[in-house]
XYZ file of C-alpha atoms in Angstrom:
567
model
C 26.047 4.959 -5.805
C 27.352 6.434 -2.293
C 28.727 9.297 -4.369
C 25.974 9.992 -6.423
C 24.204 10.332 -3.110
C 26.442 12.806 -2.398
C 26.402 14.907 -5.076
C 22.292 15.150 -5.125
C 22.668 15.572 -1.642
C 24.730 19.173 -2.607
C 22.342 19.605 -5.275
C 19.620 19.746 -2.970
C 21.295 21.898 -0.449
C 22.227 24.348 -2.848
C 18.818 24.543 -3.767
C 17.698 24.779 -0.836
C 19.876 27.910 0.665
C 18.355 29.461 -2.066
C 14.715 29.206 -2.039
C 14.375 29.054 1.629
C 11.014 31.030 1.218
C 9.607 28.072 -0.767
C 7.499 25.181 0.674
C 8.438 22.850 -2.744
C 11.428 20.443 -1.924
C 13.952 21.002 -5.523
C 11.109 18.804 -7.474
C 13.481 19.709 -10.760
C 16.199 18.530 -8.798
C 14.630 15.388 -7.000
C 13.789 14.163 -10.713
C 16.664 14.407 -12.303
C 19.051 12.727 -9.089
C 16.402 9.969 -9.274
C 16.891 9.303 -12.868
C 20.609 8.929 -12.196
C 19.445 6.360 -9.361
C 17.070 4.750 -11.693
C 19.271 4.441 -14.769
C 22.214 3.288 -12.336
C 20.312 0.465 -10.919
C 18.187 -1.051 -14.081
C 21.999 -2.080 -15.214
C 22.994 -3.530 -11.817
C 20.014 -6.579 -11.439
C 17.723 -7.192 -13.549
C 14.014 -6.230 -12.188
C 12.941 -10.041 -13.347
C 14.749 -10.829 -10.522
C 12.366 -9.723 -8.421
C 8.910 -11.356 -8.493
C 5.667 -8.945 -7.978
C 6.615 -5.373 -8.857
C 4.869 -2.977 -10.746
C 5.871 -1.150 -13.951
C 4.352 2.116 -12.820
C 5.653 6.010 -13.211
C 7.485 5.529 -9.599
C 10.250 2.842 -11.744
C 9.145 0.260 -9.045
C 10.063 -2.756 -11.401
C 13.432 -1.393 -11.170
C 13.920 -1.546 -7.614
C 17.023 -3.677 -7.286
C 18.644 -5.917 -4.258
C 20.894 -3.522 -2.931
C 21.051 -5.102 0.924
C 22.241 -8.881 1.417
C 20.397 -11.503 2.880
C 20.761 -12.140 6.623
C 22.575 -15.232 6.541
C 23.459 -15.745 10.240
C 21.566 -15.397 13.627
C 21.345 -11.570 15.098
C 20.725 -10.040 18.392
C 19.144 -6.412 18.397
C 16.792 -3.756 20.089
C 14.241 -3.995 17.789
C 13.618 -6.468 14.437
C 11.225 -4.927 11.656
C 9.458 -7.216 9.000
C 8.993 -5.220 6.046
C 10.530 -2.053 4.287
C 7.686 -0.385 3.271
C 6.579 3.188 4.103
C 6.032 1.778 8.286
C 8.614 -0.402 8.498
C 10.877 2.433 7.001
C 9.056 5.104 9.189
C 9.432 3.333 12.301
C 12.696 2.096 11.544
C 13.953 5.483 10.798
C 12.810 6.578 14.176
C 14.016 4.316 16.020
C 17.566 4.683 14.952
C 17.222 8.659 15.443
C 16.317 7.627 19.261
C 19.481 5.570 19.322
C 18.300 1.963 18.962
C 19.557 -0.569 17.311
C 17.149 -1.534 14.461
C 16.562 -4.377 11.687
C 15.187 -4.371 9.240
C 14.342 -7.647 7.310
C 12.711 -7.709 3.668
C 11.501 -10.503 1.559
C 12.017 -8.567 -1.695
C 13.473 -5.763 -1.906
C 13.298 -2.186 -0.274
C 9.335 -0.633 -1.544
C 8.432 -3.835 -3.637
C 4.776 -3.346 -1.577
C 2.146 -1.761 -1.782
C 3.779 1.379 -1.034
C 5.912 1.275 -3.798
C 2.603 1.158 -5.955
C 0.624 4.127 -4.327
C -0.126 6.984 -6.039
C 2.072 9.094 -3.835
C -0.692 11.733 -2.110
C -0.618 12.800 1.427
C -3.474 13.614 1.895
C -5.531 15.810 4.947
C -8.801 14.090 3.759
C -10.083 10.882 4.980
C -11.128 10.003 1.431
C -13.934 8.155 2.763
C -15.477 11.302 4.519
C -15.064 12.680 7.368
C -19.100 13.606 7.766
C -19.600 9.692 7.886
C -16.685 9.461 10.784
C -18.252 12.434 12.808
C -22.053 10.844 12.196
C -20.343 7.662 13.910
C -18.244 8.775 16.530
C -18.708 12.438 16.601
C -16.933 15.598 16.016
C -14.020 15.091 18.202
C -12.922 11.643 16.408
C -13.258 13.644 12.750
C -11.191 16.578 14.060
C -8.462 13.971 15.355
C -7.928 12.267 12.268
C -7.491 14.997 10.011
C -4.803 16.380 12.737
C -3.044 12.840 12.738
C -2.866 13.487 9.023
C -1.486 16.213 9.233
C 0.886 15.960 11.267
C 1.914 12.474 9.284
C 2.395 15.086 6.689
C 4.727 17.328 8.576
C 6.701 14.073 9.857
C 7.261 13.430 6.286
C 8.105 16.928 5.376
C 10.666 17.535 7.892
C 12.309 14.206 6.923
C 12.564 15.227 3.511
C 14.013 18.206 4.335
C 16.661 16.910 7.256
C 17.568 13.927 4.708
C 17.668 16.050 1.693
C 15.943 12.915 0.240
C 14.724 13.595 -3.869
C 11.697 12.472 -4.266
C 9.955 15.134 -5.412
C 7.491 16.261 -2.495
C 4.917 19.538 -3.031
C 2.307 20.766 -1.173
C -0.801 20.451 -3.111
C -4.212 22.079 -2.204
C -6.820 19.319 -2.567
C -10.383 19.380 -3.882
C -13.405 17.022 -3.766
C -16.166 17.019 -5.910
C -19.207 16.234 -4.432
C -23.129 17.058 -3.973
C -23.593 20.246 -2.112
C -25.071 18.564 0.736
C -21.935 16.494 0.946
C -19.179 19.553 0.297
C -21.723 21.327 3.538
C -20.989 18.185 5.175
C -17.631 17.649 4.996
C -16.795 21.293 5.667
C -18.560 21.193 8.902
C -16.813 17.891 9.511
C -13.411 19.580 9.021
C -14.098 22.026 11.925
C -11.490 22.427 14.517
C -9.106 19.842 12.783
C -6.339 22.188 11.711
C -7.074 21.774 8.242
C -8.789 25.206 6.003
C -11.615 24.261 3.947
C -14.348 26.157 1.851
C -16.356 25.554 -0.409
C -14.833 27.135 -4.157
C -15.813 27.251 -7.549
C -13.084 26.199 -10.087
C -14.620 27.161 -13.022
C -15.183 24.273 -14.598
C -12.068 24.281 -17.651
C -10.057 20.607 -18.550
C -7.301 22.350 -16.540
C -9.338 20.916 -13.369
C -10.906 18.391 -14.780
C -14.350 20.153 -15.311
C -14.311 20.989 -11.438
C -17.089 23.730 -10.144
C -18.454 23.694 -7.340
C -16.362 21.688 -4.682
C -14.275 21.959 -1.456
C -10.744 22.843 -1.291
C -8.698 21.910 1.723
C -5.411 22.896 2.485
C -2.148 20.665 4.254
C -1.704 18.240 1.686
C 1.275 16.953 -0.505
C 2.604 14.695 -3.126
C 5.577 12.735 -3.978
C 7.302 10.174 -5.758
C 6.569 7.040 -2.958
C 9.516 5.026 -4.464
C 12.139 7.380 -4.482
C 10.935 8.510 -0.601
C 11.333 4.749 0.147
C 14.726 5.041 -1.619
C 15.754 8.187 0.645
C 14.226 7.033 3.660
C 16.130 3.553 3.596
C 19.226 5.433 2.921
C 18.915 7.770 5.979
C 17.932 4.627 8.003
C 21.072 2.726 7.333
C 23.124 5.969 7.560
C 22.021 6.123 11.145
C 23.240 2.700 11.901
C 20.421 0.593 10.580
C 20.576 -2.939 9.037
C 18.358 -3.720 6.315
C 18.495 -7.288 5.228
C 16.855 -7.687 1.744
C 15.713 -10.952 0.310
C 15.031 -12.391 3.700
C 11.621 -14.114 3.822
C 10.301 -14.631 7.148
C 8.559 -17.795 8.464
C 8.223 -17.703 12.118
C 7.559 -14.132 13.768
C 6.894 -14.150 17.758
C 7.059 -11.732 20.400
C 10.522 -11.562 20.846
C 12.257 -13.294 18.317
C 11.580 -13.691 14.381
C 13.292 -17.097 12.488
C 13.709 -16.709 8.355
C 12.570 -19.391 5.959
C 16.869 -20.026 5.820
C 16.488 -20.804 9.438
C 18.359 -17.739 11.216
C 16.896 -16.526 14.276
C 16.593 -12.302 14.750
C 16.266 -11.695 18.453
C 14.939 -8.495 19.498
C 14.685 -7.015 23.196
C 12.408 -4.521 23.136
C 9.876 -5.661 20.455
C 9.303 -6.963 16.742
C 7.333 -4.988 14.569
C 5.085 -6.495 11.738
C 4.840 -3.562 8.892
C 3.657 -6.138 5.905
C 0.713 -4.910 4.949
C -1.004 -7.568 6.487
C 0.114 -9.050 9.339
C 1.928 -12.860 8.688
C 1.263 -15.434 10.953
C 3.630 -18.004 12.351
C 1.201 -21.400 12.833
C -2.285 -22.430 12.330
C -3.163 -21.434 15.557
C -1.803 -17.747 15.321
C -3.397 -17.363 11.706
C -6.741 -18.338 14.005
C -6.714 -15.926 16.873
C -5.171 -13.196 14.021
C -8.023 -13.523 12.082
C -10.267 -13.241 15.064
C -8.611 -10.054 16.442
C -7.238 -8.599 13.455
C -7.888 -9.585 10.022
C -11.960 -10.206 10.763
C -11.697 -6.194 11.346
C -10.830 -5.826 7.827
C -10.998 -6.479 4.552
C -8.998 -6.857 1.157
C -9.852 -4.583 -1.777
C -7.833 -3.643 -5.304
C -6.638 -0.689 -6.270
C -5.961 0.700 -10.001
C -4.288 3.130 -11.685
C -3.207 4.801 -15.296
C -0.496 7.335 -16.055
C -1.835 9.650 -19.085
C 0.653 11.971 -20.616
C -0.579 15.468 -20.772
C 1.229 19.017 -21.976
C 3.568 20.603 -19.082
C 1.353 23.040 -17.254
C -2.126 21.979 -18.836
C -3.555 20.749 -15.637
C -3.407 23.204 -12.312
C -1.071 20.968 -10.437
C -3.322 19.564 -7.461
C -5.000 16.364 -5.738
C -8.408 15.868 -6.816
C -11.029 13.197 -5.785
C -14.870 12.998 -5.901
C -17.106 10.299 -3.055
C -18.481 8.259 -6.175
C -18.875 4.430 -5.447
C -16.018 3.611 -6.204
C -14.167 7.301 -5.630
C -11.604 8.565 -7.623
C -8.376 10.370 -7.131
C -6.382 12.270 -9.646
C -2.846 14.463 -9.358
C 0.098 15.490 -11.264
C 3.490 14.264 -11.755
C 5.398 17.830 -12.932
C 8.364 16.551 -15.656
C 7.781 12.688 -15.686
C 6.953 12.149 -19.345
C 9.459 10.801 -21.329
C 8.627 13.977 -23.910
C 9.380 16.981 -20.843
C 5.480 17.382 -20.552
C 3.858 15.969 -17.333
C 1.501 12.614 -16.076
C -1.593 12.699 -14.928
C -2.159 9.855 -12.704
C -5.753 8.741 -12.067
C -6.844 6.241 -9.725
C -9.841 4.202 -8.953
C -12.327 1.287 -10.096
C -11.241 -0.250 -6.654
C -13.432 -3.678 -5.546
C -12.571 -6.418 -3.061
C -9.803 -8.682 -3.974
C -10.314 -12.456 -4.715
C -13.622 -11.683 -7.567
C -14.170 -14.814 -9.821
C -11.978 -13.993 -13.079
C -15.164 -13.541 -14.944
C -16.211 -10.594 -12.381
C -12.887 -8.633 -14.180
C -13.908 -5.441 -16.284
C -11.581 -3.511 -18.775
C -10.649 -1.285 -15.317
C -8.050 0.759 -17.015
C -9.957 1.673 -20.091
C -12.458 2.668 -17.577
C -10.132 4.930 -16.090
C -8.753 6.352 -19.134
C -12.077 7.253 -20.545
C -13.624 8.825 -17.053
C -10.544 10.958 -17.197
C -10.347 12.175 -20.636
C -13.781 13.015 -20.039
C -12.831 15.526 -17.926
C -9.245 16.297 -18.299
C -9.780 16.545 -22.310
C -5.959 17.873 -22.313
C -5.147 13.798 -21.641
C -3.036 11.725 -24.163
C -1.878 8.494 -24.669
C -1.511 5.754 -21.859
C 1.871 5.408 -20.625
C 1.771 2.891 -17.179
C -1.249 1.046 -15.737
C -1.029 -1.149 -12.215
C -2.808 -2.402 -9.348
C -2.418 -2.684 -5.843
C -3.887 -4.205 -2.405
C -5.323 -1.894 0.194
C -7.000 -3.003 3.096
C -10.232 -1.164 4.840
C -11.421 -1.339 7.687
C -15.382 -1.310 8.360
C -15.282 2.426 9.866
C -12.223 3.366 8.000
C -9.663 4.005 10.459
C -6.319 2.348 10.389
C -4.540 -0.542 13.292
C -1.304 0.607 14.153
C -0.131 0.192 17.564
C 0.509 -3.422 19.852
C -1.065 -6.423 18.729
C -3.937 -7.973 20.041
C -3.438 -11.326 19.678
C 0.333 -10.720 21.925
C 0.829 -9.444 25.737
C 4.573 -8.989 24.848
C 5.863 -5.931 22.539
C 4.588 -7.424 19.572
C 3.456 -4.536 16.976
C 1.211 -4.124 13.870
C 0.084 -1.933 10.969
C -2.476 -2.610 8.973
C -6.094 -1.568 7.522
C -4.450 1.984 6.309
C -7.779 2.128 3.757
C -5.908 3.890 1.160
C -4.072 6.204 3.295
C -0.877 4.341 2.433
C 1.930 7.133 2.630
C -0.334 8.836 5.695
C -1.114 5.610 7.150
C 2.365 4.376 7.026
C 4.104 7.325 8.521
C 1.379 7.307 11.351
C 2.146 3.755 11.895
C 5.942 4.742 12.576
C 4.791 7.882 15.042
C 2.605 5.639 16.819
C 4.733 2.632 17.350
C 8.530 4.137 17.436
C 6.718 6.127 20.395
C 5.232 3.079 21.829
C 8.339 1.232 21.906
C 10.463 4.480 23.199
C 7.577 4.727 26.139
C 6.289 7.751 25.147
C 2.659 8.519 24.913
C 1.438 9.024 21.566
C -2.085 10.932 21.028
C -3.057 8.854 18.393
C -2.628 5.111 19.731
C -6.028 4.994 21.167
C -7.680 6.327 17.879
C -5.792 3.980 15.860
C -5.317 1.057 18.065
C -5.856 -2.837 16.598
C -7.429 -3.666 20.224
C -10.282 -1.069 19.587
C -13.743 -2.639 19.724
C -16.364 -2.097 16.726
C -18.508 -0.240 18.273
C -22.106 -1.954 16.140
C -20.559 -5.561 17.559
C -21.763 -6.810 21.117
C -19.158 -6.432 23.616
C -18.749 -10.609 23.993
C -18.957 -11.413 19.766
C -15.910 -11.181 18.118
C -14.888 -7.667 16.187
C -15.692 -9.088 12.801
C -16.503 -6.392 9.517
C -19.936 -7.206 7.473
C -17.970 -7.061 4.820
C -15.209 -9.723 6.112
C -17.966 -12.223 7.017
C -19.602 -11.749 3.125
C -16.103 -12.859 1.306
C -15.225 -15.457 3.869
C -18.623 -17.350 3.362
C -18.784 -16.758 -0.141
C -15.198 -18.443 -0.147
C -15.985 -21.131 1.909
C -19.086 -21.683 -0.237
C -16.818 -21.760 -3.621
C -14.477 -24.101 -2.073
C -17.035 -26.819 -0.648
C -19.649 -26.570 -3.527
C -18.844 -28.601 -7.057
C -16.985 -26.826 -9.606
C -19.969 -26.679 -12.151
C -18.648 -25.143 -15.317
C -14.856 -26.632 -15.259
C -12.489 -25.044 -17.317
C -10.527 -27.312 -19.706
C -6.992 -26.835 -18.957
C -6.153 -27.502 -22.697
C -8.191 -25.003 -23.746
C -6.169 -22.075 -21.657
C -4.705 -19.979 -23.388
C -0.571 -19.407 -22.475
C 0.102 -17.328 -19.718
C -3.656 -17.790 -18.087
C -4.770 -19.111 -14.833
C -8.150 -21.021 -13.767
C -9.548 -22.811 -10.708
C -10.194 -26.202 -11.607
C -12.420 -29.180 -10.089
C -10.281 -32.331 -10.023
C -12.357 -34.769 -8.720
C -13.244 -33.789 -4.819
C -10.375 -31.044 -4.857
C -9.916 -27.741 -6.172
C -6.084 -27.104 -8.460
C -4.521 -23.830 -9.518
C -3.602 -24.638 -12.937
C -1.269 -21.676 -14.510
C -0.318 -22.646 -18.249
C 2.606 -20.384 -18.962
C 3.462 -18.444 -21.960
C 5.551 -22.291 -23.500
C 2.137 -24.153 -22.741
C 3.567 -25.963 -19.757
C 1.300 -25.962 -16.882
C 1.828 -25.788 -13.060
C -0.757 -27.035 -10.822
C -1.118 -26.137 -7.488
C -3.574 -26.363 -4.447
C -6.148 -24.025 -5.171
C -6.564 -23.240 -1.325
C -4.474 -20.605 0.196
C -1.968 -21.937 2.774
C -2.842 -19.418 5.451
C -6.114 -20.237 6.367
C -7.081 -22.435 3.360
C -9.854 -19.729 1.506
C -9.866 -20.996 -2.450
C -7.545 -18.624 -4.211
C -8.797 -16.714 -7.381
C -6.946 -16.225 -10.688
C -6.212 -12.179 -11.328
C -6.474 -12.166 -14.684
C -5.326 -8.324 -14.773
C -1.886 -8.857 -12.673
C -1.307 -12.592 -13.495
C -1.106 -13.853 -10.435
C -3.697 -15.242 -7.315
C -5.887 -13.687 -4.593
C -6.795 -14.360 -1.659
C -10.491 -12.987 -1.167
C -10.186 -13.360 2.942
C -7.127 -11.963 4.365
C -5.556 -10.551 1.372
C -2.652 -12.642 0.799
C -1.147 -12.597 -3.015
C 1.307 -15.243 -4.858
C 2.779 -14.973 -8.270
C 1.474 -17.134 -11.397
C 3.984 -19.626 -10.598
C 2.571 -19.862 -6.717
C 5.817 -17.591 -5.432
C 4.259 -15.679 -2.229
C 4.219 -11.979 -2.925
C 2.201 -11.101 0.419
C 0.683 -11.973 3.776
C -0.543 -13.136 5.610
C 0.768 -15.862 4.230
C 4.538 -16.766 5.042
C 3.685 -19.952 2.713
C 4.379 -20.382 -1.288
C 1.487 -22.182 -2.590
C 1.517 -26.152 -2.410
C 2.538 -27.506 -5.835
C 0.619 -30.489 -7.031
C 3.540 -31.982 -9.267
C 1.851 -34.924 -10.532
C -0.276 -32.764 -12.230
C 2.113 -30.691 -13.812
C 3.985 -30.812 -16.930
């Protein structure tokens, strides 16, 4: 493997030396080392071996263990839950700086959510930047498109230092909107860094039936895995330690203890990058949900990979400000035939709907984008993900709230996954490294909605609707009970067993698991995804496989499993 990294490595520098007056990082090149990665590690563990990934166009279900499991107690500058795009990011840092950094995964290296992303960097805050400068003025707007871009460069020059293959190109972006909303968000983009004007694309299948819209410059795409791949690499290059398959119970200000029992300390701080932040005891999940997770909210993500001729579609990031918006871009070279993808992503809603709430989301998909891009052909990879949103769309990345010690957090990225991430890693590597970052106070978790009353706690509307509504579903009778031997194999329901609520999961043999239908975080009722097989938490976001295996926090906890009323 080492020397495979080696010789993409030369590939890339080669490539490099010549076409210095090229933005585009060897994206022929980049694909073809990361096949060799690919096809290396499919044959060295099996991807069943690792619950919860995603058979997407990134080749996340064959993300392999490649990093032991800590199996003793550790001492260290800084310990790192999670190797997703922040953990990685600030990790990465970190080690650059000259700490000494560890990293400690309960899967394996980008089995998250930002293994599933679609992969844009994007200048845009895709939920407009006219709403953010309505709310907190021009100045805010301005900022975050800056902290974007500069994300962006971060992730640039590490591609480019690293000589990491994963495919990154600049890509000029366009949104499709009403012309009071394109006048909007050009004004909006004033003074951020970022060019945008208002175009006219023509209208042809090769954009998607695009005319009037804006186009904005400074943003890029890649392929998220393989930047994981690269980054984690570089990391351990520089002295990091990532520990893979290492679930963590216990995190605390200074210290984090595995679900093996080994104890990580860290001196200067311990850095939560799970998506959501996990909670140690009842009484941490309590004040976290006060000061944290009540600011935001669950939602789920899809996406479809069409195959589509090479060059068909002019190779950019598109979106539009529908309800729910849409995002489209271009993977040059990824279908199996030498022609391209077209990946296309929306139909998002909050996570933890009643199974019967599900629609036929990727057929949805499919058909909005043939629609437009008529060059689109067959299907080739659909999956989901988690994001989480905050009510006024800004991410928490910085010191946690709920801690007076170094005790930091990312989370509520609201789609910005790759941008978010990398910001996370700015702002906290600097925090950590006592420098001041410009971003911490427009990104910190301590900020204060500014609609709540100075003394109420910082709770989002939409936080306080799914919480009730759960609380509601999990105290009120079970009216219409599904009969568990009427599932059919490899199903899931939420059934009323006398004054309790069970899991039952009936697997593809017709043996059924039963569980405790209320998540062992904060005890919301779980919902059956009948889409991804697995359960949701509608509160704080947390996700467990069919067979009640946690998959993600907050929860540290596998479900509780009700034996007596399984098979």
């Amino acid at each position: 493997m080492r020397v495979l990294g080696q010789v993409c490595k030369i590939i890339h520098l080669r490539t490099a030396l010549g076409k210095q007056s090229s933005h585009t990082v060897a994206p022929a090149n980049s694909f073809l080392c990361a096949s060799l990665f690919s096809s290396i590690s499919r044959h060295r563990v099996p991807s069943t071996m690792v619950e919860g990934l995603s058979d997407n166009c990134w080749n996340q279900g064959d993300q392999s263990t490649e990093h032991a499991a800590l199996s003793r107690d550790l001492e260290t500058d800084v310990c790192i839950v999670g190797a997703g795009i922040a953990g990685l990011t600030t990790a990465y840092r970190l080690a650059v700086a000259g700490k000494k950094v560890v990293i400690l995964e309960g899967r394996v290296r980008g089995a998250g959510q930002s293994g599933k992303d679609t992969g844009e960097l994007l200048a845009w805050n895709n939920h407009q930047l006219s709403t953010l400068k309505k709310s907190y003025g021009q100045k805010v707007a301005s900022q975050v498109v800056q902290s974007h871009l500069d994300a962006i460069e971060v992730v640039h020059t590490l591609v480019k230092q690293e000589m990491i293959p994963c495919q990154y190109t600049p890509a000029q972006g366009y949104i499709q909107a009403s012309e009071r909303t394109l006048t909007a968000e050009a004004k909006a983009f004033a003074g951020s860094g970022a060019e945008a004007k208002q175009v006219n694309l023509g209208g042809g299948s090769e954009v998607g039936g695009f005319q009037q819209c804006l186009e904005f410059s400074g943003s890029a795409v890649l392929n998220p895995v393989q930047y994981l791949n690269g980054l984690a690499e570089a990391f351990v290059a520089k002295g990091g330690q990532i520990y893979e398959q290492t679930r963590v119970q216990k995190p605390d200000t200074n210290h984090v203890t595995t679900m093996a029992g080994n104890k990580v300390t860290a001196r200067d701080g311990v850095v939560l990058a799970t998506g959501c932040p996990i909670t140690k005891n009842l009484l941490d999940s309590a004040f976290t949900a006060m000061a944290v997770h009540g600011k935001q909210f669950p939602r789920r993500r899809y996406a479809v990979a069409l195959e589509i001729a090479k060059g068909s579609v002019k190779n950019a990031v598109y979106a539009d400000t529908e309800d729910p918006h849409h995002s489209v871009r271009v993977v040059e070279g990824a279908s199996g035939g030498g022609g391209d993808l077209l990946v296309v992503a929306g139909e998002e809603h909050d996570q933890g709907i009643s199974p019967e709430s599900y629609t036929d989301v990727y057929n949805k998909l499919e058909s909005w984008a043939k629609q437009r891009w008529t060059s689109a052909q067959k299907r080739t990879h659909q999956w989901s993900w988690t994001i989480f949103e905050t009510q006024e769309m800004l991410g928490l990345y910085g010191k946690s709230p709920t801690s007076m010690g170094n005790y930091y957090i990312a989370t509520g990225d609201c789609g910005h996954i790759l941008t978010g991430g990398t910001l996370a890693g700015m702002i906290i590597s600097d925090a950590i490294l006592g420098k001041k970052n410009v971003y911490a106070e427009l990104y910190s978790p301590s900020r204060h909605l500014t609609w709540v009353p100075p003394l109420l706690p910082p709770l989002s509307f939409t936080y306080i609707k799914n919480t009730v509504t759960s609380i509601v579903s999990m105290v009120a009778p079970q009216l219409h009970n599904v009969d568990i031997e009427d599932m059919a194999p490899n199903s899931g329901a939420t059934v009323q067993k006398g004054l309790r609520k069970v899991a039952v999961y009936k697997d593809e043999e017709g043996k059924k698991h039963a569980f405790s239908a209320l998540c062992p975080h904060l005890g919301c009722l779980l919902q059956w995804n009948p889409q991804e097989k697995e359960w949701n938490c509608p509160c704080h976001g947390s996700c467990f496989s069919k067979t009640g295996t946690n998959l993600m926090g907050p929860s540290t906890l596998d479900m509780t499993p009700l034996k007596h009323l399984s098979d």
